[in-house]
Amino acid sequence: MIHPLDSVISGSYILAIFGIGLWTGLRHQQRTKDNGAGAYFLASKSLRWPMIGLALFASNISCVHLVSLAQSGFDTGLLNGNFEWMASLVLILLALFFAPYYIRSGVTTLPDFLEQRYDRASRDWLTGVSIASAIIVHISFSLLAGGIVLETLFAVDMYTGVIAISVITAIYTIVGGLSAVVVTESIQTIVLVLGALIISVAAYDQMGGWQEMEAVLKQTHQLEKLSMMRPAGDNSGMPWYAVFLGYPVLGIWYWCADQTIVQRVLGAKDEYHARMGPLFCGFIKILPVFIFVLPGLFAYTLAQTGRLDLSALKNPASGEIHTKGIYTLMITQLLPTGLIGILVAALLSGLMSQISGALNSISTLVSYDLYQRYRPDTTDRQLIRVGKISAGLALLVSLLILPLLNRYESIFNGLNDIIAHLAPPITCVFLLGIFWKKASAVSAKITLWFGSALGFVVFVLAKLAPESAIGDVPFLMVAFYLFCFCVMLQVVLSKAFPDAAPSRLQLLYWKTTSDLPAASGSYQWLSLLLGCVMGILFWWFR
């Protein structure tokens, strides 16, 4: 249990976010009555790059990241920091190539873009997958991590705690729409980073600095925990080649083709802001390795020297340490009263921002890609009402599947394991759709159907027979192999069933080097700078 003062601080924060979200959303809708649905789902396409960048970061960094990245830092060191830094490189792709075509096409959702580029069948399939992924990947896993935090710190039942937070978040999200989501996410990003910095500084100070930590790792023969580039055959299952081959498959789906994330870009004021927002987020993504992963590594060395008591995480029967709770253990043992409340607020920020973003995405997909299809003459008021109902139902489903996801030993690995089997066909059809004008509608449809079915079969076989040849393949390499199969399938099918390539498609795919976005070159230089910074960081922590 934490001190009452910390409970008051965290409770006050929740109420403040609730009030700000409601006020922002209602005010924005009042000022834009003539564009009801557009104001609700896409904030009237008025978002500027600082808010887009902060909202992208907040949509990605949830309670899952704070809890599970600290766990991974404790278990494997800086290794899972690759997922954070590789994201910066993928965000460059979003800024330079994907975002311009999304804005030029004027789409409301990414399935809408697939229909313009391919056909209606591709749109329908992506809509279903996007809704399912938003429920499982963005909401349920976040609720699971949040439940662990609430149960540890407040001694409340995990499901009771997450239901309470979910209802509060759902109210301002469902009432306020995307404008409420983006404003609250921007505030929550600042609170989240501040809280993570506090625990990082506390762990660093308690350890006595970097050199002390390195000395402990050397004594325990665990210096490889400082390396992000592991050799072939490393028992972590994430050698360097798996990171560079497999992560882009996951990352391009997540950052460039997932409605929950990209919806912030679709709400941009113009093409310039749609590009600058992802780049701003790319620079912020440098921080998580130092403020999310590194504290877990400090916790490991503190435990090795007896300065962090792990007894609360031990299973009484087996004596094993359940490292899922390492972050909350650090909060209670390393921080004084008052600061604990700020950390709890940061954790709740991650949870609430993830839930709000996913719910808004689901309501947009259901309203525009499903309901409006069968009722094309529907009014804005009806679209908004359908979106609100669908968001509420999605939250209920997310709560019901929590017990299934809790079976994963590592939250972060469980999350990425599911994405690895889900992402390959979607990444394939988006990449070929934008970079290859001959990618046909028939090829995209079959690749999405067959690729998704194959990913599901491989996932089930790996779980039923974990010792088999399929079960032994690291999930990043599974993603890469599935992606290669999907690319070959779509290329062959595009040759066999070519499209007439109507002139309207000219705006939807990359043609020549002259098609590289011109206008203001600031984002091009920022892209180059971000790429160079990431290259230096990867080399330094190789």
Coordinates of C-alpha atoms in Angstrom, one line a residue:
M1 CA 0.0 0.0 0.0
I2 CA 1.2 3.5 -0.7
H3 CA 0.9 6.6 1.5
P4 CA -2.5 8.5 1.4
L5 CA -0.7 11.6 0.1
D6 CA 0.4 9.6 -3.0
S7 CA -3.1 8.3 -3.4
V8 CA -4.4 11.9 -3.3
I9 CA -1.9 13.0 -5.9
S10 CA -2.7 10.2 -8.3
G11 CA -6.4 10.6 -7.8
S12 CA -6.3 14.3 -8.4
Y13 CA -4.4 13.7 -11.6
I14 CA -7.1 11.3 -12.9
L15 CA -9.8 13.8 -12.1
A16 CA -7.8 16.6 -13.8
I17 CA -7.4 14.6 -17.0
F18 CA -11.0 13.6 -17.0
G19 CA -12.1 17.3 -16.7
I20 CA -9.6 18.5 -19.4
G21 CA -10.7 15.7 -21.8
L22 CA -14.4 16.5 -21.5
W23 CA -13.9 20.2 -21.7
T24 CA -11.6 20.1 -24.7
G25 CA -13.8 17.7 -26.7
L26 CA -17.1 19.4 -26.0
R27 CA -15.6 22.9 -26.8
H28 CA -14.1 21.7 -30.0
Q29 CA -17.3 20.2 -31.2
Q30 CA -19.3 23.3 -30.2
R31 CA -17.0 25.4 -32.3
T32 CA -17.2 23.1 -35.3
K33 CA -20.9 22.2 -35.5
D34 CA -20.8 22.4 -39.3
N35 CA -18.4 19.5 -39.4
G36 CA -19.7 17.2 -36.7
A37 CA -18.2 13.8 -37.7
G38 CA -15.0 15.4 -38.9
A39 CA -14.6 17.3 -35.7
Y40 CA -15.3 14.2 -33.6
F41 CA -13.2 11.6 -35.4
L42 CA -10.4 13.7 -36.9
A43 CA -10.4 17.0 -34.9
S44 CA -11.5 18.8 -38.1
K45 CA -8.0 18.0 -39.5
S46 CA -6.5 20.9 -37.5
L47 CA -3.6 19.2 -35.6
R48 CA -0.2 20.8 -35.7
W49 CA 3.1 18.9 -35.6
P50 CA 4.1 19.3 -31.9
M51 CA 0.7 17.9 -30.8
I52 CA 0.9 15.1 -33.4
G53 CA 4.4 14.1 -32.2
L54 CA 3.4 14.1 -28.5
A55 CA 0.2 12.2 -29.3
L56 CA 2.0 9.6 -31.4
F57 CA 4.4 9.0 -28.5
A58 CA 1.7 8.8 -25.9
S59 CA -0.3 6.4 -28.1
N60 CA 2.7 4.1 -28.3
I61 CA 4.0 4.4 -24.8
S62 CA 1.5 2.9 -22.5
C63 CA 1.6 1.3 -19.0
V64 CA 2.8 -1.8 -20.9
H65 CA 6.0 -0.1 -21.8
L66 CA 6.8 1.3 -18.4
V67 CA 6.1 -2.0 -16.7
S68 CA 7.3 -4.5 -19.3
L69 CA 10.4 -2.6 -20.5
A70 CA 11.6 -2.3 -16.9
Q71 CA 11.0 -6.1 -16.7
S72 CA 13.0 -6.7 -19.9
G73 CA 15.8 -4.4 -18.6
F74 CA 15.9 -6.6 -15.4
D75 CA 15.8 -9.9 -17.4
T76 CA 17.9 -9.2 -20.5
G77 CA 19.4 -5.7 -20.2
L78 CA 19.2 -3.1 -22.9
L79 CA 18.2 -5.7 -25.6
N80 CA 14.5 -4.7 -26.0
G81 CA 15.5 -1.1 -26.4
N82 CA 15.9 -2.1 -30.0
F83 CA 12.1 -1.8 -30.4
E84 CA 12.3 1.8 -29.3
W85 CA 15.2 3.0 -31.4
M86 CA 14.2 1.0 -34.5
A87 CA 10.9 2.8 -34.3
S88 CA 12.7 6.1 -35.0
L89 CA 13.9 4.8 -38.3
V90 CA 10.4 3.6 -39.3
L91 CA 9.0 7.0 -38.3
I92 CA 11.3 8.5 -41.0
L93 CA 9.5 6.3 -43.5
L94 CA 6.1 7.5 -42.2
A95 CA 7.2 11.1 -42.6
L96 CA 8.8 10.9 -46.0
F97 CA 6.7 8.4 -47.8
F98 CA 3.5 7.2 -46.2
A99 CA 2.1 10.4 -44.6
P100 CA 2.1 12.4 -47.9
Y101 CA 0.0 9.8 -49.7
Y102 CA -2.4 9.5 -46.8
I103 CA -2.9 13.3 -46.7
R104 CA -3.1 13.7 -50.5
S105 CA -5.7 11.0 -50.8
G106 CA -7.9 12.7 -48.2
V107 CA -8.8 9.5 -46.5
T108 CA -10.4 9.3 -43.0
T109 CA -9.1 5.8 -42.2
L110 CA -6.3 3.6 -43.5
P111 CA -8.7 0.9 -44.7
D112 CA -10.2 3.8 -46.8
F113 CA -6.7 4.3 -48.3
L114 CA -6.5 0.6 -49.2
E115 CA -9.8 0.8 -51.0
Q116 CA -8.6 3.7 -53.0
R117 CA -5.3 1.9 -53.8
Y118 CA -6.7 -1.6 -54.3
D119 CA -10.4 -2.5 -53.7
R120 CA -13.2 -2.8 -51.2
A121 CA -12.3 -6.3 -50.2
S122 CA -8.9 -5.2 -48.9
R123 CA -10.6 -2.4 -47.0
D124 CA -13.0 -4.7 -45.3
W125 CA -10.3 -7.1 -44.3
L126 CA -8.0 -4.4 -42.9
T127 CA -11.0 -2.9 -41.0
G128 CA -11.6 -6.2 -39.2
V129 CA -7.9 -6.8 -38.4
S130 CA -7.5 -3.2 -37.2
I131 CA -10.4 -3.4 -34.8
A132 CA -9.2 -6.7 -33.4
S133 CA -5.6 -5.4 -33.0
A134 CA -6.8 -2.3 -31.3
I135 CA -8.7 -4.3 -28.8
I136 CA -6.0 -6.9 -28.1
V137 CA -2.7 -5.0 -28.7
H138 CA -3.6 -1.5 -27.6
I139 CA -6.2 -1.9 -25.0
S140 CA -6.1 -5.4 -23.4
F141 CA -2.3 -5.5 -22.9
S142 CA -2.4 -2.0 -21.5
L143 CA -5.1 -3.0 -19.1
L144 CA -3.1 -6.0 -18.0
A145 CA -0.1 -3.9 -17.2
G146 CA -2.2 -1.3 -15.5
G147 CA -3.9 -4.0 -13.4
I148 CA -0.6 -5.3 -12.1
V149 CA 0.4 -1.8 -11.0
L150 CA -2.9 -1.0 -9.3
E151 CA -3.0 -4.4 -7.6
T152 CA 0.6 -4.0 -6.3
L153 CA 0.4 -0.4 -5.2
F154 CA -3.2 -0.1 -4.0
A155 CA -3.9 -3.7 -3.0
V156 CA -7.1 -3.6 -5.1
D157 CA -8.3 -6.5 -7.2
M158 CA -6.7 -6.2 -10.7
Y159 CA -10.0 -6.3 -12.6
T160 CA -11.7 -3.8 -10.2
G161 CA -8.9 -1.3 -10.7
V162 CA -8.7 -1.6 -14.5
I163 CA -12.5 -1.4 -14.9
A164 CA -12.6 1.9 -12.8
I165 CA -9.8 3.5 -14.9
S166 CA -11.3 2.2 -18.1
V167 CA -14.7 3.7 -17.4
I168 CA -13.2 7.1 -16.6
T169 CA -11.1 7.1 -19.7
A170 CA -13.9 5.9 -21.9
I171 CA -16.2 8.7 -20.8
Y172 CA -14.1 11.6 -21.9
T173 CA -12.9 9.7 -25.0
I174 CA -16.4 8.7 -26.2
V175 CA -17.8 12.2 -25.4
G176 CA -14.9 14.3 -26.6
G177 CA -13.5 12.5 -29.7
L178 CA -10.1 12.9 -31.2
S179 CA -9.5 16.4 -30.0
A180 CA -10.0 15.3 -26.4
V181 CA -7.7 12.3 -27.0
V182 CA -4.9 14.4 -28.6
V183 CA -4.9 17.1 -25.9
T184 CA -5.0 14.7 -23.0
E185 CA -2.3 12.5 -24.7
S186 CA 0.0 15.6 -25.0
I187 CA -0.4 16.3 -21.3
Q188 CA 0.1 12.6 -20.4
T189 CA 3.2 12.4 -22.5
I190 CA 4.8 15.1 -20.4
V191 CA 3.7 13.6 -17.1
L192 CA 4.8 10.1 -18.2
V193 CA 8.3 11.3 -19.3
L194 CA 8.7 13.3 -16.0
G195 CA 7.7 10.3 -13.9
A196 CA 10.1 8.0 -15.9
L197 CA 12.9 10.5 -15.4
I198 CA 12.3 10.5 -11.6
I199 CA 12.6 6.7 -11.3
S200 CA 15.6 6.7 -13.6
V201 CA 17.5 9.3 -11.5
A202 CA 16.5 7.5 -8.3
A203 CA 17.8 4.2 -9.5
Y204 CA 21.0 5.8 -10.9
D205 CA 21.6 7.6 -7.6
Q206 CA 20.9 4.5 -5.5
M207 CA 23.3 2.5 -7.6
G208 CA 26.1 5.1 -7.4
G209 CA 26.4 5.7 -11.1
W210 CA 27.1 3.9 -14.4
Q211 CA 30.5 2.6 -13.4
E212 CA 29.2 1.0 -10.3
M213 CA 26.5 -0.8 -12.3
E214 CA 29.0 -1.9 -14.9
A215 CA 31.3 -3.3 -12.2
V216 CA 28.4 -5.4 -10.8
L217 CA 27.6 -6.7 -14.2
K218 CA 31.2 -7.6 -14.7
Q219 CA 31.4 -9.4 -11.4
T220 CA 28.2 -11.4 -12.2
H221 CA 29.4 -12.2 -15.8
Q222 CA 26.4 -10.3 -17.2
L223 CA 28.2 -7.6 -19.3
E224 CA 26.2 -8.6 -22.3
K225 CA 23.2 -6.9 -20.7
L226 CA 24.7 -3.6 -21.9
S227 CA 24.7 -4.8 -25.5
M228 CA 21.8 -4.1 -27.9
M229 CA 23.4 -6.0 -30.8
R230 CA 23.6 -9.7 -29.8
P231 CA 25.6 -12.3 -31.8
A232 CA 24.0 -15.1 -33.8
G233 CA 22.8 -17.9 -31.6
D234 CA 22.3 -15.7 -28.6
N235 CA 19.9 -17.4 -26.2
S236 CA 17.7 -14.3 -26.1
G237 CA 16.3 -15.2 -29.5
M238 CA 17.1 -11.6 -30.7
P239 CA 20.4 -11.7 -32.5
W240 CA 21.4 -8.5 -34.4
Y241 CA 20.2 -9.8 -37.8
A242 CA 16.7 -10.7 -36.4
V243 CA 16.3 -7.1 -35.1
F244 CA 17.2 -5.5 -38.5
L245 CA 15.3 -8.1 -40.6
G246 CA 12.2 -8.7 -38.4
Y247 CA 11.5 -5.4 -36.6
P248 CA 10.8 -3.4 -39.8
V249 CA 8.0 -5.8 -40.6
L250 CA 6.4 -5.2 -37.2
G251 CA 7.3 -1.5 -37.1
I252 CA 5.9 -0.5 -40.5
W253 CA 2.6 -2.1 -39.7
Y254 CA 2.5 -0.5 -36.2
W255 CA 3.7 3.0 -37.2
C256 CA 2.6 3.3 -40.8
A257 CA -0.4 1.1 -41.3
D258 CA -2.2 0.8 -37.9
Q259 CA -5.2 3.1 -37.6
T260 CA -4.8 3.6 -33.8
I261 CA -1.4 5.2 -34.3
V262 CA -1.7 6.9 -37.7
Q263 CA -5.1 8.5 -36.9
R264 CA -3.1 11.4 -35.3
V265 CA -1.4 11.9 -38.7
L266 CA -4.7 11.8 -40.6
G267 CA -5.9 14.6 -38.4
A268 CA -3.0 16.9 -39.4
K269 CA -3.6 20.4 -40.6
D270 CA -1.7 19.8 -43.8
E271 CA 1.1 17.7 -45.4
Y272 CA 3.9 19.6 -43.7
H273 CA 2.5 19.0 -40.2
A274 CA 1.8 15.4 -41.1
R275 CA 5.5 14.9 -41.8
M276 CA 7.0 16.9 -39.0
G277 CA 4.9 15.2 -36.3
P278 CA 6.3 11.7 -36.8
L279 CA 9.9 13.2 -37.0
F280 CA 9.3 15.0 -33.7
C281 CA 8.1 11.7 -32.2
G282 CA 11.2 9.9 -33.7
F283 CA 13.5 12.2 -31.6
I284 CA 11.4 11.6 -28.5
K285 CA 11.7 7.8 -29.1
I286 CA 15.4 8.1 -28.2
L287 CA 14.4 8.6 -24.5
P288 CA 12.7 5.2 -23.7
V289 CA 15.9 3.2 -23.6
F290 CA 17.3 5.5 -20.9
I291 CA 14.2 6.1 -18.9
F292 CA 12.2 2.9 -19.4
V293 CA 14.7 0.1 -20.0
L294 CA 17.8 1.3 -18.1
P295 CA 16.0 1.5 -14.8
G296 CA 15.2 -2.2 -15.0
L297 CA 18.9 -2.9 -15.5
F298 CA 19.7 -0.7 -12.5
A299 CA 17.1 -2.7 -10.5
Y300 CA 19.0 -5.9 -11.5
T301 CA 22.3 -4.6 -10.2
L302 CA 20.7 -3.2 -7.1
A303 CA 19.2 -6.6 -6.4
Q304 CA 22.6 -8.2 -6.9
T305 CA 24.1 -5.9 -4.3
G306 CA 21.3 -6.3 -1.8
R307 CA 20.0 -2.7 -2.2
L308 CA 16.6 -3.8 -3.7
D309 CA 14.6 -6.4 -1.9
L310 CA 12.9 -8.9 -4.3
S311 CA 11.2 -11.0 -1.7
A312 CA 7.8 -9.5 -2.5
L313 CA 8.1 -10.9 -6.1
K314 CA 9.0 -14.4 -5.0
N315 CA 6.6 -17.3 -5.5
P316 CA 6.3 -18.9 -2.0
A317 CA 6.0 -22.4 -3.5
S318 CA 8.8 -22.4 -6.1
G319 CA 10.9 -19.5 -5.0
E320 CA 11.0 -18.0 -8.5
I321 CA 11.0 -14.3 -9.0
H322 CA 8.1 -12.9 -11.0
T323 CA 9.7 -9.9 -12.6
K324 CA 6.4 -8.5 -14.0
G325 CA 6.2 -6.4 -10.8
I326 CA 9.8 -5.0 -10.8
Y327 CA 8.7 -1.5 -11.8
T328 CA 6.2 -1.0 -9.0
L329 CA 8.8 -2.6 -6.6
M330 CA 11.3 0.1 -7.6
I331 CA 8.7 2.8 -7.1
T332 CA 7.9 1.7 -3.5
Q333 CA 11.5 1.1 -2.4
L334 CA 13.4 3.8 -4.1
L335 CA 11.1 6.9 -3.9
P336 CA 9.9 9.0 -1.0
T337 CA 6.3 9.9 -0.3
G338 CA 5.0 12.4 -2.8
L339 CA 7.2 11.3 -5.7
I340 CA 5.5 8.0 -5.6
G341 CA 2.2 9.7 -6.4
I342 CA 3.8 11.4 -9.4
L343 CA 5.0 8.0 -10.6
V344 CA 1.6 6.4 -10.2
A345 CA 0.2 9.4 -12.2
A346 CA 2.8 8.7 -14.9
L347 CA 1.8 5.0 -15.1
L348 CA -1.9 5.9 -15.2
S349 CA -1.0 8.4 -18.0
G350 CA 0.3 5.6 -20.1
L351 CA -2.7 3.4 -19.4
M352 CA -5.3 6.1 -20.1
S353 CA -3.6 7.5 -23.2
Q354 CA -3.4 4.0 -24.8
I355 CA -7.0 3.2 -24.0
S356 CA -8.3 6.6 -25.3
G357 CA -6.4 6.4 -28.5
A358 CA -7.5 2.9 -29.3
L359 CA -11.2 3.6 -28.5
N360 CA -11.2 6.6 -30.8
S361 CA -9.6 4.6 -33.5
I362 CA -12.2 1.8 -33.1
S363 CA -15.1 4.2 -33.2
T364 CA -13.7 5.8 -36.4
L365 CA -13.3 2.4 -38.1
V366 CA -16.7 1.1 -37.2
S367 CA -18.5 4.3 -38.2
Y368 CA -16.8 5.0 -41.5
D369 CA -15.6 1.6 -42.7
L370 CA -18.5 -0.5 -41.6
Y371 CA -21.7 1.4 -40.7
Q372 CA -21.4 4.1 -43.4
R373 CA -20.9 1.4 -46.1
Y374 CA -24.3 -0.1 -45.5
R375 CA -26.0 3.2 -44.8
P376 CA -24.3 5.7 -47.1
D377 CA -26.9 8.4 -46.4
T378 CA -26.3 8.3 -42.6
T379 CA -26.0 11.7 -40.8
D380 CA -23.0 12.9 -38.8
R381 CA -25.0 12.6 -35.6
Q382 CA -25.7 8.9 -36.4
L383 CA -22.1 8.2 -37.3
I384 CA -21.0 9.7 -33.9
R385 CA -23.6 7.7 -32.0
V386 CA -22.5 4.5 -33.7
G387 CA -18.8 5.3 -32.9
K388 CA -19.6 5.8 -29.2
I389 CA -21.5 2.6 -28.9
S390 CA -18.7 0.6 -30.7
A391 CA -16.1 2.1 -28.4
G392 CA -18.1 1.0 -25.3
L393 CA -18.5 -2.5 -26.7
A394 CA -14.8 -2.7 -27.6
L395 CA -13.8 -1.8 -24.1
L396 CA -16.0 -4.6 -22.7
V397 CA -14.4 -7.2 -25.0
S398 CA -11.0 -6.0 -24.0
L399 CA -11.8 -6.6 -20.3
L400 CA -13.1 -10.1 -21.1
I401 CA -9.9 -11.4 -22.8
L402 CA -7.6 -10.2 -20.0
P403 CA -7.3 -13.6 -18.4
L404 CA -6.0 -15.2 -21.6
L405 CA -3.3 -12.6 -22.1
N406 CA -2.1 -12.8 -18.5
R407 CA -0.7 -16.2 -19.3
Y408 CA 2.4 -14.7 -21.0
E409 CA 5.4 -14.7 -18.7
S410 CA 6.6 -11.4 -20.3
I411 CA 4.0 -8.8 -21.3
F412 CA 6.3 -7.1 -23.8
N413 CA 7.3 -10.4 -25.5
G414 CA 3.7 -11.6 -25.5
L415 CA 2.6 -8.3 -27.2
N416 CA 5.3 -8.5 -29.9
D417 CA 4.7 -12.2 -30.4
I418 CA 1.1 -11.5 -31.5
I419 CA 2.2 -8.6 -33.7
A420 CA 4.8 -10.7 -35.4
H421 CA 2.1 -13.1 -36.8
L422 CA -0.4 -10.3 -37.5
A423 CA 1.8 -7.7 -39.3
P424 CA 3.5 -9.4 -42.3
P425 CA 0.6 -9.3 -44.9
I426 CA -0.5 -5.8 -43.9
T427 CA 3.1 -4.5 -44.1
C428 CA 3.5 -6.2 -47.5
V429 CA 0.3 -4.7 -49.2
F430 CA 1.1 -1.2 -47.9
L431 CA 4.7 -1.2 -48.9
L432 CA 4.1 -2.7 -52.4
G433 CA 1.0 -0.5 -52.8
I434 CA 3.0 2.7 -52.3
F435 CA 6.3 1.7 -53.9
W436 CA 5.2 -0.5 -56.8
K437 CA 2.5 0.8 -59.2
K438 CA 1.9 -2.7 -60.6
A439 CA 0.6 -4.1 -57.2
S440 CA -2.9 -5.2 -58.2
A441 CA -6.2 -5.4 -56.3
V442 CA -6.5 -9.1 -56.6
S443 CA -3.0 -9.7 -55.3
A444 CA -3.6 -7.5 -52.3
K445 CA -6.9 -9.2 -51.4
I446 CA -5.5 -12.7 -51.6
T447 CA -2.2 -11.7 -49.8
L448 CA -4.2 -10.3 -46.9
W449 CA -6.5 -13.3 -46.7
F450 CA -3.9 -16.0 -47.1
G451 CA -1.1 -14.2 -45.3
S452 CA -3.3 -13.7 -42.2
A453 CA -4.5 -17.3 -42.3
L454 CA -0.9 -18.5 -42.5
G455 CA 0.2 -16.3 -39.6
F456 CA -2.6 -17.6 -37.5
V457 CA -1.7 -21.3 -38.3
V458 CA 2.0 -20.7 -37.5
F459 CA 1.0 -18.9 -34.2
V460 CA -1.2 -21.9 -33.1
L461 CA 1.4 -24.5 -34.1
A462 CA 4.1 -22.7 -32.2
K463 CA 1.9 -22.6 -29.1
L464 CA 0.8 -26.2 -29.4
A465 CA 4.3 -27.5 -30.1
P466 CA 6.8 -25.1 -28.6
E467 CA 9.7 -27.6 -29.0
S468 CA 9.1 -28.1 -32.7
A469 CA 11.0 -26.5 -35.6
I470 CA 8.3 -23.8 -35.9
G471 CA 8.2 -23.2 -32.1
D472 CA 12.0 -22.7 -32.0
V473 CA 12.1 -19.9 -34.5
P474 CA 12.4 -16.4 -32.8
F475 CA 9.3 -14.3 -33.4
L476 CA 11.2 -11.6 -35.2
M477 CA 12.4 -14.1 -37.8
V478 CA 8.9 -15.6 -38.0
A479 CA 7.7 -12.1 -39.0
F480 CA 10.5 -11.8 -41.6
Y481 CA 9.8 -15.2 -43.2
L482 CA 6.1 -14.6 -43.3
F483 CA 6.7 -11.2 -44.9
C484 CA 9.0 -12.6 -47.5
F485 CA 6.3 -15.2 -48.4
C486 CA 3.6 -12.5 -48.7
V487 CA 5.8 -10.3 -50.9
M488 CA 6.5 -13.3 -53.3
L489 CA 2.8 -14.1 -53.3
Q490 CA 1.7 -10.6 -54.1
V491 CA 4.3 -10.1 -56.8
V492 CA 3.3 -13.4 -58.5
L493 CA -0.4 -12.6 -58.3
S494 CA 0.1 -9.0 -59.5
K495 CA 1.8 -10.4 -62.6
A496 CA -1.0 -13.0 -63.1
F497 CA -3.8 -10.6 -62.4
P498 CA -2.7 -7.1 -63.4
D499 CA -4.8 -3.9 -62.9
A500 CA -5.7 -1.4 -65.6
A501 CA -4.0 1.2 -63.3
P502 CA -6.6 4.0 -63.7
S503 CA -5.3 7.6 -63.6
R504 CA -6.7 8.2 -60.1
L505 CA -4.0 5.9 -58.7
Q506 CA -1.3 8.3 -59.7
L507 CA -1.6 10.2 -56.4
L508 CA -1.4 6.9 -54.4
Y509 CA 2.0 5.5 -55.2
W510 CA 5.6 6.6 -55.4
K511 CA 6.7 7.0 -59.0
T512 CA 10.3 8.4 -59.3
T513 CA 12.9 10.1 -57.2
S514 CA 11.3 13.4 -58.3
D515 CA 8.3 12.3 -56.3
L516 CA 10.2 12.8 -53.1
P517 CA 8.3 15.6 -51.2
A518 CA 9.8 19.0 -52.0
A519 CA 8.3 22.2 -50.7
S520 CA 10.0 23.1 -47.4
G521 CA 13.1 20.9 -47.0
S522 CA 13.2 21.2 -43.2
Y523 CA 11.8 17.7 -42.6
Q524 CA 14.3 16.2 -45.1
W525 CA 17.2 17.6 -43.1
L526 CA 15.5 16.5 -39.9
S527 CA 15.1 13.0 -41.3
L528 CA 18.8 12.9 -42.2
L529 CA 19.7 14.2 -38.7
L530 CA 17.5 11.6 -37.0
G531 CA 18.9 8.8 -39.1
C532 CA 22.5 9.8 -38.2
V533 CA 21.8 10.1 -34.5
M534 CA 20.2 6.6 -34.5
G535 CA 23.2 5.2 -36.3
I536 CA 25.6 6.6 -33.8
L537 CA 23.5 5.3 -30.9
F538 CA 23.3 1.8 -32.3
W539 CA 27.1 1.8 -32.9
W540 CA 27.8 3.0 -29.3
F541 CA 25.6 0.4 -27.7
R542 CA 26.4 -2.4 -30.1

